[in-house]
Amino acid sequence: MAMMPRTRLFLGVVIAAVLTVAGTTAYNIVEGGTRDNTVAWWVPDWDYEKATGLVKEFEQQHPGITVELVQTTGDTVANRTAVALDSGNVPDVITESLARVRGYADKGQLADVHELYGPDMPVKDFAPGLVESLTFDGGTYAVPYRWATNALIYNPRLLAAAGIDAPPRTWADFEQDAKRLTRGKVVGTAWPMQGEPNDLTLRFLDFAISDGTKIVDGAPRFTEESAEAALRLIGGSVDEGWASKSSFELDNTGIRELFLQGRIAMYPAGVFDVDAAIEQGADVATALLPGPDGPGTAQGVGWGYLIPRAAPHQESARQLVRFLARPENMAELTVTFPARTSASAAARFSTPERRPYAEQLAQHSVPAANAPRWTATVQAVHDKIQEVALGRVTPAAGAAQILDLVTR
Amino acid sequence: MRQLAGRVSARAAVWGTLAVLLTWSLAPIAVMVLTSFKKRGDIFAVPARLFPSSWTFDNYQTVLTSSSMPQALLNSVIIGGLVAIATLLFCFSAGYALARFRFRSARPLALFILLGQMVPLTVVLLPVYQIVSSLKLLDTASGVAFAHLAITVPLVTWMVRNQIAAIPYELEEAVQIDGGSRFDAVSYVTLPVCAPGLAAAGMFAFLQSWHEFLFASVMATSTASRTAPVALTQFAGEFDVDWGATMAASVVLTVPIVILFMVMQRYFTAGLTGGAVKG
């Protein structure tokens, strides 16, 4: 039976579409097959440009290895890495947040890289406790390359105008100074209660650790007093008005912008904010984080290189990580502080504004909590701090509830 | 007189409600558009201002010249097109079979297909990733499109099935009585009659693909295949969010879809309601 013209056209279009889809798939399968001899390295956007230069150098020094750089973004890297590791289809090297290493390692998804540490890369050369925090169950599961912590950023002009001649060293000073600074359009301090929940809980945990909470096996072991004191400092300050009420709507970027406008006098934050303030010519100085009766303790957070256990090119991946962990390459890839002491020699890491950060890192910091059971409670703890700030829950009740959440 | 006053106040209440709803719907869009023209200092001005104190195109310049957004927009168009075409191909075939062929498990099968729409995306993420990965389609436009089919196929199959079921079968029979084949009946009767519905289904598939984030963020690992919603995240760095650029990118991401919707609105509305009565 002869086919009618429109039917012929219809079937022709359908067949063409099917062939196009099949052809594209076949092309990709063939193309994918040619990538077999390359080391795939997932690198976040902010490192991509410098990583490109380092890869060129690496390929010159290792003619047998080609590196394929794949860009990730800060918002997508965690999800993408988790799915890749769960599926077993993985790149060879991943730049990832060190806070997530323990979760992957607990599932047996990461290669043990302890043999990379040795005379060329001594454990002692890394920040105190850093490599230990990545070592569990007999293996070490990452090579850190950048490390940072919070310290106190303040506006010296505003402090001078309020008759304060030195930055606060204790919580009592901090509260007293913040109250004196809260006048007119200026407020003493602010907290990031909007955005990433981890931004707020990190500060809360810094204060709790300064007052007796310990981190054991990557998870905080709170004392009720320290949790209550930390809650009183953050939640109570908003409730009492010496921290900005707009904290409920501020993330890290928002706080920094208000600081640059001279509306927030001081706040705990990372060194990136200092660089931004200097770049804009703002009044800025830094100091150690205040503690209950002297310098407080801050948590160190950072990024490192992981090699998945299922990575197809284990040896080449190790060579790449070894190369990237050289002090000069480590320094090249960081805007905060390098994880190795020997990489911190460059002048840009020892400016007057950065010195308190270096001291905080070297003498008053511990690696951040990274146990999956803690990260699973971060949102709930964040909400509890907000409740205290809203005055719905007292710091004592909030502390008891947080302890309950964490132990559960 | 009292009746007139009652009618006026009822009308005023309706208009008042509509005005509130309009403000509620358009306020976020207004903030997005106006923020995209603000300078950094304006965005965080206290007290907050809706309009910029001085207008700037810098954010658009950043988005269009210093980011991967143009490439990502192109990727989104390609992937959305692929998804729309493949969805129509698969769903027209499946929808036609479900509407026209009588077989024992037709109803349970149709319901089973719809079940796919009820499952959260995160649940199917890993299996879909493994399929795409084993096809060597990771980090390719067709890989992302393949993943998006998991979202579009269930619902569109139902949409198309209802469209076809609403067309009297007697029309197809007439073609066959006149000597045409079943294919002729489909291409001369069924397809033209349900064309608006298919256009709506294709547009629906395109829209789903256009704004999908989860699958795209995992399947597309490089800028070469990154879609526009994923590219939006590049303006949020480790320590910093460039809100001006984010809003400008959001405008760039929204405008093509608004234009497409305005052009095809008639088909879209007709297509979605077609077959709604008879199924």
XYZ file of C-alpha atoms in Angstrom:
687
model
C 0.000 0.000 0.000
C 1.393 3.380 -1.039
C 2.139 5.772 1.802
C 0.466 9.157 1.692
C 2.766 12.238 1.466
C 2.131 13.630 4.926
C 2.591 10.184 6.474
C 5.910 9.887 4.664
C 6.915 13.283 6.018
C 5.784 12.355 9.538
C 7.701 9.070 9.535
C 10.698 10.782 7.962
C 10.801 13.355 10.750
C 10.443 10.644 13.408
C 13.224 8.526 11.884
C 15.479 11.585 11.505
C 14.904 12.541 15.145
C 15.599 9.004 16.363
C 18.771 8.842 14.261
C 19.905 12.248 15.581
C 19.476 11.153 19.190
C 21.138 7.791 18.534
C 23.950 9.435 16.566
C 24.654 11.984 19.299
C 24.752 9.223 21.895
C 27.081 7.102 19.773
C 29.366 10.091 19.154
C 29.582 10.804 22.872
C 30.357 7.176 23.676
C 33.209 7.206 21.163
C 34.442 10.600 22.403
C 34.261 9.449 26.007
C 36.367 6.460 25.141
C 39.261 8.622 24.007
C 39.636 10.254 27.436
C 41.033 7.106 29.012
C 44.605 8.266 29.593
C 43.864 11.499 31.367
C 43.668 12.349 35.044
C 40.413 14.154 35.747
C 40.668 16.861 38.435
C 37.526 18.570 39.711
C 38.417 22.069 40.762
C 36.160 24.878 42.037
C 35.587 28.004 39.936
C 37.702 30.213 42.172
C 40.819 28.059 41.679
C 40.308 27.296 38.015
C 42.483 29.977 36.459
C 45.507 29.325 38.640
C 44.967 25.577 38.403
C 45.216 25.849 34.615
C 48.726 27.294 34.942
C 49.784 24.647 37.447
C 48.465 21.869 35.237
C 50.575 23.114 32.327
C 53.644 22.988 34.532
C 52.725 19.526 35.820
C 52.225 18.153 32.324
C 55.633 19.493 31.285
C 57.252 17.734 34.235
C 55.241 14.521 33.695
C 55.048 14.013 29.933
C 53.104 10.746 30.259
C 50.188 12.264 32.126
C 47.481 14.573 30.825
C 45.213 16.419 33.235
C 41.625 17.259 32.411
C 40.347 20.127 34.551
C 36.657 20.102 35.320
C 35.135 23.186 36.961
C 32.777 22.910 39.899
C 31.015 25.673 41.799
C 30.807 26.194 45.553
C 27.078 25.480 45.531
C 27.254 22.287 43.494
C 30.497 20.582 44.496
C 29.120 18.739 47.544
C 26.147 17.219 45.768
C 28.123 16.359 42.674
C 30.927 14.748 44.634
C 28.523 12.732 46.774
C 26.658 11.388 43.742
C 29.876 10.564 41.892
C 31.320 8.746 44.907
C 28.069 6.862 45.522
C 27.879 5.757 41.898
C 31.525 4.703 41.632
C 31.989 6.795 38.494
C 34.534 9.240 39.809
C 37.265 11.638 38.734
C 40.842 11.013 39.905
C 41.284 14.061 42.115
C 38.645 16.264 43.742
C 39.178 19.598 45.445
C 36.688 19.428 48.302
C 35.893 21.011 51.643
C 37.731 19.233 54.447
C 34.536 19.341 56.512
C 33.056 16.646 54.272
C 36.020 14.265 54.172
C 34.986 12.182 57.165
C 31.540 11.537 55.690
C 33.014 10.157 52.467
C 35.722 8.194 54.273
C 33.160 6.607 56.608
C 31.507 5.080 53.545
C 34.867 3.721 52.329
C 34.817 5.944 49.247
C 38.232 7.587 49.587
C 41.727 6.247 48.954
C 44.161 6.273 51.867
C 46.881 8.790 50.984
C 49.035 8.492 54.120
C 52.078 7.444 52.067
C 52.159 10.892 50.446
C 53.228 12.333 53.797
C 56.953 11.907 54.426
C 60.249 13.783 54.131
C 59.040 15.900 51.194
C 55.728 16.621 52.878
C 56.130 16.233 56.652
C 52.997 16.128 58.790
C 54.698 18.611 61.130
C 54.759 21.190 58.353
C 50.943 21.333 58.342
C 48.797 23.414 60.716
C 48.551 21.896 64.199
C 46.183 18.927 64.339
C 45.182 19.342 60.712
C 46.447 16.052 59.282
C 45.334 14.235 62.458
C 41.785 15.515 61.882
C 41.824 13.790 58.506
C 43.234 10.541 59.882
C 40.871 7.889 61.189
C 40.440 4.127 61.070
C 44.127 3.746 60.232
C 44.137 5.922 57.106
C 44.606 9.546 56.059
C 42.055 10.609 53.506
C 43.001 14.037 52.179
C 45.873 16.401 51.564
C 44.846 19.899 52.761
C 46.105 22.879 50.796
C 44.316 25.907 52.226
C 43.389 26.656 55.779
C 41.661 29.560 57.433
C 39.890 30.637 60.532
C 37.850 33.514 61.886
C 39.335 36.385 63.879
C 37.879 39.729 64.931
C 37.529 42.426 62.296
C 36.891 45.933 63.592
C 36.636 49.523 62.463
C 39.391 51.444 64.368
C 37.840 54.816 63.571
C 34.525 53.856 65.174
C 36.288 52.373 68.195
C 38.336 55.542 68.651
C 35.224 57.705 68.316
C 33.576 55.677 71.091
C 36.644 56.165 73.309
C 37.808 52.558 73.005
C 41.567 52.397 72.607
C 42.083 48.663 71.994
C 40.032 45.854 70.498
C 38.241 43.578 73.000
C 40.156 40.568 74.322
C 37.442 38.985 76.450
C 33.737 38.359 76.043
C 33.015 40.933 78.756
C 35.059 43.541 76.832
C 33.339 42.535 73.631
C 29.881 43.034 75.106
C 30.809 46.280 76.844
C 32.472 47.720 73.722
C 29.619 46.627 71.487
C 27.133 48.373 73.763
C 29.208 51.567 73.679
C 29.505 51.373 69.903
C 25.764 50.934 69.373
C 24.747 54.518 68.744
C 22.691 56.110 65.946
C 23.285 54.276 62.699
C 26.099 52.142 64.118
C 25.617 48.818 65.822
C 28.229 46.921 67.842
C 28.194 43.656 65.931
C 26.076 41.305 63.774
C 25.701 37.592 63.083
C 25.007 35.770 59.806
C 21.603 34.234 60.540
C 20.583 34.151 56.884
C 22.269 32.053 54.181
C 24.375 28.986 54.926
C 23.421 27.596 58.368
C 27.023 26.560 58.859
C 28.169 30.210 58.918
C 26.244 30.806 62.136
C 26.895 27.461 63.814
C 30.627 27.852 63.162
C 30.648 31.039 65.228
C 28.489 29.467 67.914
C 30.822 26.496 68.119
C 33.894 28.784 68.228
C 32.485 30.419 71.366
C 31.471 27.107 72.909
C 34.916 25.635 72.265
C 36.524 28.720 73.806
C 34.562 27.972 76.974
C 35.159 24.260 77.403
C 33.432 22.321 74.616
C 35.793 19.769 73.044
C 35.835 18.236 69.607
C 36.158 14.477 69.878
C 36.251 12.282 66.770
C 35.115 15.207 64.661
C 32.009 15.916 66.772
C 31.558 18.547 69.481
C 31.197 17.296 73.035
C 29.354 20.205 74.618
C 29.234 21.231 78.217
C 25.907 22.806 79.081
C 27.621 25.913 80.475
C 29.666 26.543 77.319
C 26.689 26.051 75.004
C 24.627 28.407 77.149
C 27.390 31.025 77.226
C 27.767 30.868 73.440
C 24.014 31.175 72.964
C 23.863 34.090 75.370
C 26.606 35.844 73.430
C 25.013 35.404 69.988
C 21.288 35.125 70.636
C 21.289 37.386 73.675
C 23.184 40.144 71.873
C 20.478 40.387 69.210
C 17.729 40.164 71.786
C 19.343 42.923 73.878
C 20.060 45.094 70.832
C 23.856 45.399 70.843
C 23.992 43.100 67.808
C 22.055 44.185 64.761
C 18.401 43.113 64.583
C 18.985 42.812 60.835
C 21.155 39.767 61.622
C 18.070 37.711 60.780
C 18.368 38.897 57.188
C 22.138 38.975 56.834
C 24.557 36.475 55.379
C 28.342 36.885 55.388
C 28.246 39.154 52.350
C 25.574 41.367 53.899
C 27.519 41.812 57.143
C 30.659 42.708 55.246
C 28.818 45.295 53.148
C 27.350 46.930 56.266
C 30.795 46.942 57.873
C 32.191 48.651 54.765
C 29.462 51.290 55.102
C 30.546 51.905 58.707
C 27.288 50.569 60.180
C 28.724 47.536 61.936
C 31.679 48.207 64.212
C 33.177 44.727 64.646
C 32.422 41.111 63.827
C 34.151 37.738 63.675
C 34.956 36.756 60.083
C 37.536 35.292 57.745
C 40.510 36.991 56.148
C 38.728 37.358 52.810
C 36.615 40.135 54.341
C 39.781 41.974 55.376
C 41.153 41.813 51.833
C 37.852 43.152 50.491
C 37.858 46.008 53.023
C 41.459 46.967 52.205
C 40.668 46.852 48.502
C 37.860 49.358 49.062
C 39.932 51.610 51.303
C 37.709 51.012 54.353
C 38.840 51.533 57.951
C 39.783 48.050 59.028
C 41.958 46.348 61.616
C 42.032 42.857 63.045
C 42.531 41.155 66.399
C 42.349 37.741 67.980
C 38.888 36.392 68.614
C 37.782 37.308 72.170
C 37.337 34.441 74.612
C 35.852 34.117 78.124
C 39.020 35.489 79.747
C 41.594 35.951 76.976
C 41.971 34.947 73.338
C 39.227 32.624 72.214
C 39.596 29.489 70.147
C 38.434 29.410 66.541
C 37.859 26.471 64.265
C 40.080 25.966 61.262
C 38.295 25.226 58.028
C 39.745 24.568 54.646
C 39.963 22.665 51.407
C 42.033 19.739 50.301
C 42.619 17.149 47.624
C 40.797 13.814 47.751
C 41.533 10.756 45.677
C 38.430 8.547 45.359
C 39.020 4.862 46.031
C 37.447 4.045 42.663
C 39.602 6.579 40.773
C 40.846 4.910 37.608
C 44.357 6.446 37.651
C 45.516 6.067 41.241
C 49.238 6.469 40.668
C 48.940 9.464 38.347
C 46.480 11.065 40.752
C 48.993 10.692 43.569
C 51.695 12.306 41.433
C 49.383 15.226 40.722
C 48.487 15.674 44.401
C 52.166 15.435 45.389
C 52.924 18.178 42.872
C 50.058 20.385 44.037
C 51.095 19.984 47.674
C 54.526 21.521 47.092
C 54.759 24.703 49.188
C 55.028 27.045 46.205
C 52.028 25.480 44.449
C 50.022 25.415 47.652
C 50.690 29.128 48.153
C 49.736 29.845 44.555
C 46.285 28.285 44.971
C 45.173 29.970 48.177
C 43.638 33.329 48.998
C 43.459 32.567 52.718
C 46.426 30.707 54.260
C 48.301 27.683 52.933
C 47.940 24.518 54.987
C 51.749 24.137 55.206
C 53.828 26.468 57.334
C 56.650 26.428 54.784
C 54.226 27.751 52.175
C 53.368 30.841 54.234
C 56.664 32.669 53.642
C 55.276 34.957 50.938
C 54.827 38.588 52.047
C 51.116 38.552 51.210
C 50.499 36.127 54.085
C 52.107 38.343 56.710
C 50.595 41.804 56.292
C 49.723 43.630 59.562
C 46.036 42.803 59.089
C 46.815 39.119 58.564
C 49.114 38.687 61.566
C 46.288 38.159 64.091
C 44.867 35.515 61.752
C 48.214 33.755 61.559
C 48.464 33.843 65.352
C 44.891 32.644 65.738
C 45.603 29.738 63.383
C 48.908 28.796 64.967
C 48.022 29.169 68.646
C 44.281 29.410 69.165
C 42.560 27.160 66.666
C 41.403 23.579 66.313
C 40.251 21.762 63.172
C 36.521 22.231 62.681
C 33.984 19.579 63.619
C 33.523 17.316 60.612
C 31.667 14.217 61.835
C 28.586 13.450 59.720
C 26.440 13.204 62.862
C 27.351 16.819 63.691
C 26.827 18.159 60.154
C 23.411 16.483 60.148
C 22.368 18.621 63.126
C 23.725 21.959 61.878
C 20.385 23.216 60.538
C 18.573 22.343 63.786
C 21.264 24.023 65.900
C 21.104 27.084 63.647
C 17.331 27.280 64.169
C 17.770 26.986 67.914
C 20.201 29.938 67.965
C 17.639 31.972 66.030
C 14.967 31.097 68.570
C 17.169 32.431 71.353
C 17.829 35.596 69.323
C 14.087 36.046 68.873
C 13.629 35.751 72.617
C 11.399 32.682 72.289
C 13.799 30.428 74.174
C 16.188 31.302 76.994
C 19.906 30.551 76.468
C 19.719 27.894 79.182
C 16.760 26.127 77.596
C 18.334 26.494 74.147
C 21.570 24.935 75.387
C 19.712 21.984 76.876
C 17.832 21.472 73.617
C 21.033 21.655 71.543
C 22.717 19.086 73.789
C 19.684 16.882 73.349
C 19.826 17.309 69.559
C 23.511 16.511 69.371
C 23.419 13.463 71.635
C 20.364 12.101 69.862
C -28.906 53.578 46.099
C -27.896 51.003 48.667
C -27.640 48.412 45.890
C -25.317 50.683 43.928
C -23.118 51.287 46.960
C -22.959 47.520 47.593
C -21.956 46.865 43.989
C -19.266 49.566 44.107
C -17.798 48.282 47.332
C -17.844 44.674 46.026
C -16.028 45.803 42.910
C -13.551 47.792 44.999
C -12.886 44.704 47.114
C -12.254 42.624 43.974
C -9.888 45.246 42.560
C -8.177 45.617 45.911
C -7.635 41.863 46.165
C -6.337 41.744 42.603
C -3.945 44.626 43.323
C -2.580 42.824 46.386
C -2.147 39.592 44.415
C -0.467 41.455 41.572
C 1.941 43.172 43.950
C 2.599 39.878 45.714
C 3.454 38.175 42.397
C 5.384 40.966 40.735
C 7.320 42.381 43.698
C 10.087 39.717 43.597
C 10.448 40.220 39.845
C 10.647 43.981 40.296
C 13.327 43.551 42.974
C 15.255 41.193 40.679
C 15.144 43.553 37.702
C 15.902 46.720 39.661
C 18.716 45.110 41.667
C 20.348 44.048 38.423
C 20.819 47.748 37.620
C 22.222 48.697 41.023
C 25.803 49.337 42.023
C 27.244 47.310 44.876
C 26.744 50.032 47.503
C 23.110 50.510 46.486
C 22.247 46.844 46.958
C 23.050 46.995 50.664
C 21.931 50.569 51.244
C 20.277 51.283 54.582
C 17.393 51.983 54.517
C 16.779 49.663 51.584
C 15.846 51.384 48.331
C 13.820 49.811 45.541
C 15.220 51.962 42.751
C 18.947 52.417 42.105
C 20.383 55.804 43.029
C 22.408 55.597 39.817
C 21.710 53.066 37.105
C 24.468 50.780 35.839
C 24.868 48.088 33.207
C 28.041 46.753 34.846
C 26.261 43.668 36.188
C 25.044 42.759 32.712
C 28.516 43.352 31.356
C 29.910 40.933 33.965
C 27.297 38.321 33.095
C 27.645 38.588 29.342
C 31.396 39.082 28.998
C 33.159 37.707 32.100
C 31.212 34.587 32.909
C 30.157 31.332 31.342
C 26.528 32.471 31.187
C 26.344 33.016 27.382
C 27.647 29.485 26.795
C 25.306 28.181 29.495
C 22.304 29.883 27.868
C 23.177 28.266 24.564
C 23.504 24.908 26.318
C 20.114 25.418 27.950
C 18.494 26.164 24.590
C 20.071 23.068 23.006
C 19.206 20.811 25.933
C 15.676 22.223 26.217
C 15.175 21.688 22.474
C 16.441 18.116 22.666
C 14.205 17.415 25.646
C 11.150 18.898 23.922
C 11.722 16.883 20.738
C 12.507 13.605 22.511
C 9.615 14.068 24.936
C 7.163 14.607 22.114
C 8.519 11.576 20.247
C 8.289 9.225 23.205
C 5.145 10.631 24.744
C 3.137 10.863 21.565
C 3.847 7.180 20.875
C 3.099 6.133 24.438
C 0.113 8.463 24.801
C -1.384 7.233 21.547
C -0.994 3.604 22.591
C -2.559 4.242 25.987
C -5.465 6.171 24.484
C -6.252 3.980 21.533
C -5.236 0.389 22.191
C -7.309 -1.698 24.530
C -5.213 -4.159 26.474
C -5.605 -5.650 29.913
C -3.030 -3.605 31.859
C -3.625 -0.285 30.038
C -5.011 1.522 33.086
C -2.465 0.216 35.660
C 0.338 0.963 33.197
C -0.866 4.514 32.726
C -1.061 5.000 36.478
C 2.370 3.447 36.909
C 3.843 5.963 34.472
C 2.325 8.777 36.485
C 3.888 7.330 39.614
C 7.230 8.586 38.285
C 5.930 12.104 38.837
C 5.319 11.412 42.532
C 8.852 10.281 43.371
C 11.199 13.035 44.639
C 13.986 13.822 42.204
C 16.682 13.136 44.775
C 15.511 9.525 44.947
C 15.988 8.936 41.234
C 19.161 11.038 40.993
C 21.615 8.213 41.629
C 20.016 5.623 39.289
C 19.716 8.206 36.510
C 23.346 9.255 37.090
C 24.463 5.638 36.772
C 22.537 5.144 33.528
C 23.894 8.370 32.034
C 27.369 7.456 33.222
C 27.246 3.958 31.742
C 26.120 5.462 28.423
C 29.254 7.672 28.612
C 27.007 10.708 28.420
C 28.184 12.485 31.559
C 29.143 16.101 30.982
C 27.368 16.229 27.620
C 24.274 18.074 26.491
C 22.579 14.819 25.505
C 23.347 13.348 28.941
C 21.598 16.230 30.697
C 18.717 16.014 28.210
C 18.431 12.274 28.871
C 18.212 12.931 32.603
C 15.555 15.593 32.090
C 13.401 13.067 30.243
C 12.922 11.317 33.570
C 11.094 14.455 34.697
C 9.095 15.285 31.594
C 8.020 11.908 30.190
C 5.555 10.784 32.898
C 3.411 13.903 32.970
C 3.597 14.663 29.253
C 2.565 11.100 28.440
C -0.581 11.718 30.430
C -1.159 15.112 28.876
C -0.859 13.650 25.363
C -2.924 10.589 26.222
C -5.785 12.826 27.326
C -5.445 14.977 24.216
C -5.709 11.944 21.955
C -8.502 10.344 23.944
C -10.525 13.539 23.468
C -10.395 13.127 19.667
C -13.245 10.896 18.448
C -11.853 7.618 17.145
C -14.452 7.714 14.370
C -12.327 10.350 12.599
C -9.421 7.924 12.341
C -11.793 5.154 11.276
C -13.058 7.373 8.463
C -9.533 7.677 7.049
C -9.059 3.913 7.225
C -12.439 3.284 5.529
C -11.238 5.574 2.730
C -8.248 3.281 2.227
C -5.673 4.995 4.434
C -3.413 3.180 6.859
C -3.343 3.750 10.608
C -0.246 5.925 10.112
C -2.224 7.999 7.600
C -5.023 8.397 10.115
C -2.535 9.599 12.684
C -0.709 12.004 10.404
C -3.836 13.413 8.667
C -6.266 13.502 11.579
C -4.834 12.930 15.035
C -1.679 15.028 14.718
C -3.312 18.163 13.248
C -6.175 18.043 15.745
C -3.954 17.681 18.791
C -1.195 19.974 17.463
C -1.940 22.776 19.988
C -1.810 20.207 22.767
C 1.497 18.876 21.477
C 2.872 22.409 21.235
C 1.884 22.956 24.859
C 3.437 19.635 25.870
C 6.655 20.486 24.031
C 6.765 23.880 25.675
C 6.086 22.326 29.051
C 9.010 19.929 28.511
C 11.236 22.807 27.401
C 10.317 24.849 30.483
C 10.951 21.933 32.824
C 14.385 21.453 31.315
C 15.119 25.189 31.248
C 14.801 25.718 34.980
C 15.870 22.284 36.260
C 18.847 22.506 38.613
C 19.486 19.261 40.504
C 20.119 16.871 37.601
C 21.937 19.497 35.560
C 24.268 20.366 38.429
C 25.320 16.744 38.795
C 25.343 15.522 35.171
C 27.083 18.542 33.657
C 30.536 18.765 35.112
C 32.160 21.428 32.976
C 31.359 24.827 31.528
C 30.967 23.200 28.109
C 27.718 21.529 29.164
C 26.707 23.640 32.165
C 23.123 24.925 31.921
C 22.016 28.440 32.817
C 20.527 27.671 36.289
C 23.803 25.973 37.260
C 25.843 28.819 35.807
C 23.956 31.160 38.148
C 25.832 29.608 41.067
C 29.185 30.819 39.765
C 28.364 34.293 41.093
C 28.333 32.889 44.616
C 31.958 32.306 45.501
C 33.370 30.697 48.606
C 33.217 33.932 50.627
C 31.159 36.251 48.534
C 27.895 36.528 46.625
C 27.788 38.991 43.743
C 24.103 39.871 44.066
C 24.135 42.380 41.225
C 25.494 39.839 38.757
C 23.237 37.111 40.156
C 20.176 39.277 39.561
C 21.353 40.331 36.101
C 21.917 36.669 35.218
C 18.458 35.844 36.550
C 16.949 38.487 34.279
C 18.880 37.115 31.305
C 17.654 33.635 32.226
C 14.029 34.734 32.603
C 13.510 37.009 29.617
C 13.669 34.362 26.831
C 11.165 32.215 28.681
C 8.768 35.112 29.217
C 8.947 35.961 25.507
C 8.412 32.314 24.544
C 5.467 32.046 26.885
C 3.870 35.245 25.584
C 4.208 34.040 21.995
C 2.804 30.576 22.726
C 0.450 31.408 25.571
C -2.652 30.648 23.510
C -1.435 27.139 22.653
C -0.187 26.512 26.136
C -3.511 27.296 27.799
C -5.509 25.400 25.178
C -3.122 22.450 25.332
C -3.207 22.124 29.081
C -6.999 22.225 29.264
C -7.606 20.150 26.142
C -8.930 16.700 27.030
C -9.502 17.790 30.580
C -13.204 16.971 30.369
C -13.146 13.753 28.467
C -10.400 11.262 29.263
